[in-house]
Short mmCIF file of C-alpha atoms in Angstrom, two decimals:
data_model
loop_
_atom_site.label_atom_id
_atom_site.label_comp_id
_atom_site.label_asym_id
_atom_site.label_seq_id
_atom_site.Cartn_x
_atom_site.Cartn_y
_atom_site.Cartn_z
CA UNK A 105 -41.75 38.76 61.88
CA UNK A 106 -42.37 36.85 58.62
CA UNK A 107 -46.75 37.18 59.10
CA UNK A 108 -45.93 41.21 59.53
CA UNK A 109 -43.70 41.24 56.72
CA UNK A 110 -45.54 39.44 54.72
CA UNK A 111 -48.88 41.13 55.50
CA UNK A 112 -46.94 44.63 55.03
CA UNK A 113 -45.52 43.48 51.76
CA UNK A 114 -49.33 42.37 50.35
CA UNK A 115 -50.90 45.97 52.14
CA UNK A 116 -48.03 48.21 50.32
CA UNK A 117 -48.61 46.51 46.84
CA UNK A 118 -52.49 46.20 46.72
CA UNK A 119 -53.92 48.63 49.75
CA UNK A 120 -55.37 45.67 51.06
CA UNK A 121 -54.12 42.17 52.46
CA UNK A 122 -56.41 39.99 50.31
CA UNK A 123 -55.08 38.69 46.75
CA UNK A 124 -56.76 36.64 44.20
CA UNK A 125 -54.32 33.77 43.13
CA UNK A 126 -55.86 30.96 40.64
CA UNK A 127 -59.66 32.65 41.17
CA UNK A 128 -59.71 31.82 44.70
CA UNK A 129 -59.25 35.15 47.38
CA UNK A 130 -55.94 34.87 49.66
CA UNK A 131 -55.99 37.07 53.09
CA UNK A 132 -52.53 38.05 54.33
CA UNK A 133 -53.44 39.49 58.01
CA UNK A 134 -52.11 37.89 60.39
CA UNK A 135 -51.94 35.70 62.69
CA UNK A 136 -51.76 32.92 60.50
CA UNK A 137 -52.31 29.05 61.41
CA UNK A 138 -49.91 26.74 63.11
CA UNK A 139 -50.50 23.46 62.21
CA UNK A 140 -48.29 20.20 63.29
CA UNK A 141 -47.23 18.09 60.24
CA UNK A 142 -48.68 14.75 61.49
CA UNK A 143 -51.82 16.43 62.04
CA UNK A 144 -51.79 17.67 58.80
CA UNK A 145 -50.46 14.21 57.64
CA UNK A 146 -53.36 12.81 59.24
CA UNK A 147 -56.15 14.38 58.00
CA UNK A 148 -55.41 13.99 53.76
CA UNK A 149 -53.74 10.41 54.25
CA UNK A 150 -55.57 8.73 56.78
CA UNK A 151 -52.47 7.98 58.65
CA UNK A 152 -50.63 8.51 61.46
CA UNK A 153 -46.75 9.17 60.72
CA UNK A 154 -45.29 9.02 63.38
CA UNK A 155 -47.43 4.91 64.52
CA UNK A 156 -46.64 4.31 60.44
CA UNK A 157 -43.77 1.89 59.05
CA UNK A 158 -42.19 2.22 56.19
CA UNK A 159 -44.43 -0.33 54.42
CA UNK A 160 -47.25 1.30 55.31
CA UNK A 161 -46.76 4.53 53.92
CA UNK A 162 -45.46 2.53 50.94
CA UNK A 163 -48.54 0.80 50.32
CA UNK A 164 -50.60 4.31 50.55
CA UNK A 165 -48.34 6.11 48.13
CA UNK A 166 -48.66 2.90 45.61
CA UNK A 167 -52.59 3.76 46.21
CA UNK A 168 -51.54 7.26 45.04
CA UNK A 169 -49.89 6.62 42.05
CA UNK A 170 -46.72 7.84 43.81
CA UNK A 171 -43.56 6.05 42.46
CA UNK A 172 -41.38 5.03 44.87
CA UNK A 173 -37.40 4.29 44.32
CA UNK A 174 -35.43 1.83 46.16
CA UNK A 175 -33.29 4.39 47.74
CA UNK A 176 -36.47 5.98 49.44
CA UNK A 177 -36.49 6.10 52.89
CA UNK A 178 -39.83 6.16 55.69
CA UNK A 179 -38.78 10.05 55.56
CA UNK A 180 -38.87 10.81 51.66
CA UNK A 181 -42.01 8.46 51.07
CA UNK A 182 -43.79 10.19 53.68
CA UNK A 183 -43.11 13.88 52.45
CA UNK A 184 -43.70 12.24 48.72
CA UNK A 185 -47.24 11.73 50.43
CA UNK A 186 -47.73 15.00 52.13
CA UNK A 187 -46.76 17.47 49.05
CA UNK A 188 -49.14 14.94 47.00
CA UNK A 189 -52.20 14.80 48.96
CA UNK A 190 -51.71 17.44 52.11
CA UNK A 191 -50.22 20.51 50.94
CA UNK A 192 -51.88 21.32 47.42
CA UNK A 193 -55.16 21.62 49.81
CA UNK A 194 -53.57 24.63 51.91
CA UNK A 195 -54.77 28.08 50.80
CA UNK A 196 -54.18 30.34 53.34
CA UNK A 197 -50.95 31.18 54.66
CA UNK A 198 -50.46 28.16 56.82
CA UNK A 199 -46.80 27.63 59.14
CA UNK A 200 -46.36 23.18 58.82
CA UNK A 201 -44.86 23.09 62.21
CA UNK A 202 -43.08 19.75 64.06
CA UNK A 203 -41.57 17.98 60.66
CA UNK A 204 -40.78 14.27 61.33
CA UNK A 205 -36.74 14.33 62.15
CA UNK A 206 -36.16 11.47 58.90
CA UNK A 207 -37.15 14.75 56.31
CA UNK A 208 -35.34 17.37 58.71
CA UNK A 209 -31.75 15.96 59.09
CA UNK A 210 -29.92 19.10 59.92
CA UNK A 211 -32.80 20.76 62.11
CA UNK A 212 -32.61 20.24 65.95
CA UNK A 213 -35.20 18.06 67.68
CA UNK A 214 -37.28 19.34 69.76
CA UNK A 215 -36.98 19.60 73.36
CA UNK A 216 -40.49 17.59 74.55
CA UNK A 217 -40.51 15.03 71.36
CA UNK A 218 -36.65 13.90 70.05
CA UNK A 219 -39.01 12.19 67.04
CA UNK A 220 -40.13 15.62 65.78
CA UNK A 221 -37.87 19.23 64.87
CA UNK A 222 -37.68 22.60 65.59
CA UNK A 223 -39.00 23.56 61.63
CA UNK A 224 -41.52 25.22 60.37
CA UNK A 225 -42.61 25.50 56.39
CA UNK A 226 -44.66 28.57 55.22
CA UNK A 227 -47.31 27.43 52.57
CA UNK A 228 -49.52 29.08 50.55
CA UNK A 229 -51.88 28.70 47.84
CA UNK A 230 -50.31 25.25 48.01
CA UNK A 231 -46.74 26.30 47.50
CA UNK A 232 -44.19 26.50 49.97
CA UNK A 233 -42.71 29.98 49.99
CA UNK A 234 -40.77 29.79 53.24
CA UNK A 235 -38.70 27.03 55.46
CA UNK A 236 -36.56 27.95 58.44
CA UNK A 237 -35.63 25.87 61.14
CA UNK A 238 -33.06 25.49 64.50
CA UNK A 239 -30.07 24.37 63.43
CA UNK A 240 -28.74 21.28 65.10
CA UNK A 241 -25.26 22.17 67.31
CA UNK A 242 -24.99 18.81 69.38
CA UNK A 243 -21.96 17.38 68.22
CA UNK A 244 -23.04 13.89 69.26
CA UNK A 245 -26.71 14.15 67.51
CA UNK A 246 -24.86 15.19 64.57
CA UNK A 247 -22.66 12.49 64.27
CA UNK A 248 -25.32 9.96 64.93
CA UNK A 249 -27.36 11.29 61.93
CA UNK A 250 -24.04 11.41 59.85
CA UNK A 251 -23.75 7.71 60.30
CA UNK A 252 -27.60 7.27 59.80
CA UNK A 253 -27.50 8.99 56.90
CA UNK A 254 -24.36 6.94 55.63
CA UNK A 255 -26.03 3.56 56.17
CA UNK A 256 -28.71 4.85 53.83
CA UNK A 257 -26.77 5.79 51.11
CA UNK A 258 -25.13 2.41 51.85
CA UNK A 259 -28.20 -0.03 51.63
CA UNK A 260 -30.48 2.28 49.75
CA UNK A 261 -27.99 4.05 46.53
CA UNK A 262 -29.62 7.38 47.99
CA UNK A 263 -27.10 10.05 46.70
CA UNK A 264 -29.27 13.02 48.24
CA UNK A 265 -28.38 11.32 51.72
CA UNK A 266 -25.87 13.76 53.80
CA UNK A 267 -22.50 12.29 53.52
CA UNK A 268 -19.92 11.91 56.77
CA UNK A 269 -18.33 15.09 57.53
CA UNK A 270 -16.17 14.38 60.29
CA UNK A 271 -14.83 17.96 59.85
CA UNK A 272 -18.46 19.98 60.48
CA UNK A 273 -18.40 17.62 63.63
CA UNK A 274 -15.22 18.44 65.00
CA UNK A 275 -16.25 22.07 64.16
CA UNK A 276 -19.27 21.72 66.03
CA UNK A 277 -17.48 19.88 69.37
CA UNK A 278 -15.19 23.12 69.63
CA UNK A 279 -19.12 24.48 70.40
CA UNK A 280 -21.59 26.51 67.97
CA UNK A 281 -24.22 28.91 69.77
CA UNK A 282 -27.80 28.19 69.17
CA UNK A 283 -28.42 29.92 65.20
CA UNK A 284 -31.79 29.46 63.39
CA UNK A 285 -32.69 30.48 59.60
CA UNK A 286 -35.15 31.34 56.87
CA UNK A 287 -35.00 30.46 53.45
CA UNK A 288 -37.45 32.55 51.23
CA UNK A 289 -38.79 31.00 47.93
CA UNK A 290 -38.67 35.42 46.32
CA UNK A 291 -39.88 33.58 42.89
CA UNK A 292 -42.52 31.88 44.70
CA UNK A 293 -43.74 34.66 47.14
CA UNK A 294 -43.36 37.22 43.29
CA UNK A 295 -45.72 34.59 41.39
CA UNK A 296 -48.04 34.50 44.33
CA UNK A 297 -48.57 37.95 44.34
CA UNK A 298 -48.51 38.50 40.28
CA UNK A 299 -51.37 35.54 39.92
CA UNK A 300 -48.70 33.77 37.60
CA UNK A 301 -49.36 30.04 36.87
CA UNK A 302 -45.61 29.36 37.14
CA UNK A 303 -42.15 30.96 38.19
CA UNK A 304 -41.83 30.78 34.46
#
C-alpha cells in the first residue's frame, strides 16, 4: 500500500516517479527493497548484531566518534551505529525489515526468531520517512519487557526506558486483537519531494 501510494503521490506531482533530492536521481516505482537490519548492520559496521555484546558495539561506536552515555543500552548503541554509518548510505526507497527486539520494545517478535520484530522502517535519501510495526498483545511478553525495561532505568538512569504500566497489562490480559500501524514522517516525505536541505 505505502510503495503504491508513495509511487502515486511522486507520479501526480512530477508526471514521473524519479526526483532529484541533493543532485542525486530518486526512482519511486515500486517494488522497493526489503532489507533485514542485521544485514544492513553488517555490511557498514563490520558486525554482526545479533553474535555482538554490548562491549563490542561499544568499542566500534568509540571508533566512530559516537558518544556513548551510561544509561545506553546494547539496543540504543547499536541503532546509534546504524543511523551513523548504515542508513545515511540508503538512497532508494529501502523497507529496514527484522529490527533487533532491544530498539523495538512495543513491536511483537516475530514468529520464526523471538530475537528479532515484526517492524519495518521506510528510508530514503537517508531519512526515515516511515515506521510501522505489529503491535505486541501478549500480556505475558509485555510484562516481561515492562520489568526489563524497569531494571534499565534502574541500573542505567535511562529516562527514555518504558516505565511499568501494570494497567496497559491488565488491559491487554482482558485480550487485544492483533492491530499494526504506520507512522508517516509528512515533513520528511514534503522535504523529500521539495529538494529542501531541512524540514526547516
Amino acid at each position: 500500500f505505502l510503495e503504491e501510494m508513495l509511487e502515486h503521490i511522486v507520479r501526480e506531482n512530477f508526471g514521473k516517479t524519479k526526483i532529484k533530492f541533493q543532485g542525486k536521481d530518486i526512482d519511486f516505482k515500486g517494488p522497493y527493497k526489503r532489507v533485514a537490519f542485521n544485514d544492513l548492520f553488517k555490511k557498514y559496521s563490520g558486525l554482526d548484531y545479533d553474535k555482538s555484546d554490548e562491549s563490542d558495539l561499544k568499542h566500534k561506536a568509540e571508533e566512530l566518534g559516537i558518544t556513548i552515555e551510561k544509561s545506553m543500552t546494547k539496543g540504543n548503541i547499536g541503532d546509534e551505529i546504524y543511523k551513523k554509518v548504515a542508513r545515511p548510505n540508503i538512497l532508494a526507497p529501502t523497507f529496514i525489515i527484522n529490527h533487533p527486539l532491544e530498539i523495538s520494545p512495543l513491536a511483537k517478535k516475530m514468529d520464526d526468531n523471538s530475537e528479532h520484530v515484526a517492524r519495518f522502517q521506510l528510508i530514503i535519501g537517508g531519512t526515515e520517512i516511515m515506521n510501522g510495526f505489529s503491535e505486541l498483545n501478549d500480556p505475558i511478553d509485555q510484562l516481561e519487557r515492562f520489568r526489563a525495561q524497569e531494571k534499565v532505568a534502574k541500573k542505567l538512569g535511562n529516562e527514555e526506558a518504558h516505565r511499568m504500566d501494570k494497567d496497559f497489562v491488565e488491559a491487554l490480559e482482558y485480550g487485544m486483537p492483533p492491530a499494526a500501524g504506520v507512522g508517516i514522517g509528512i515533513d520528511r516525505l514534503v522535504a523529500l519531494l521539495t529538494d529542501s536541505h531541512s524540514i526547516r
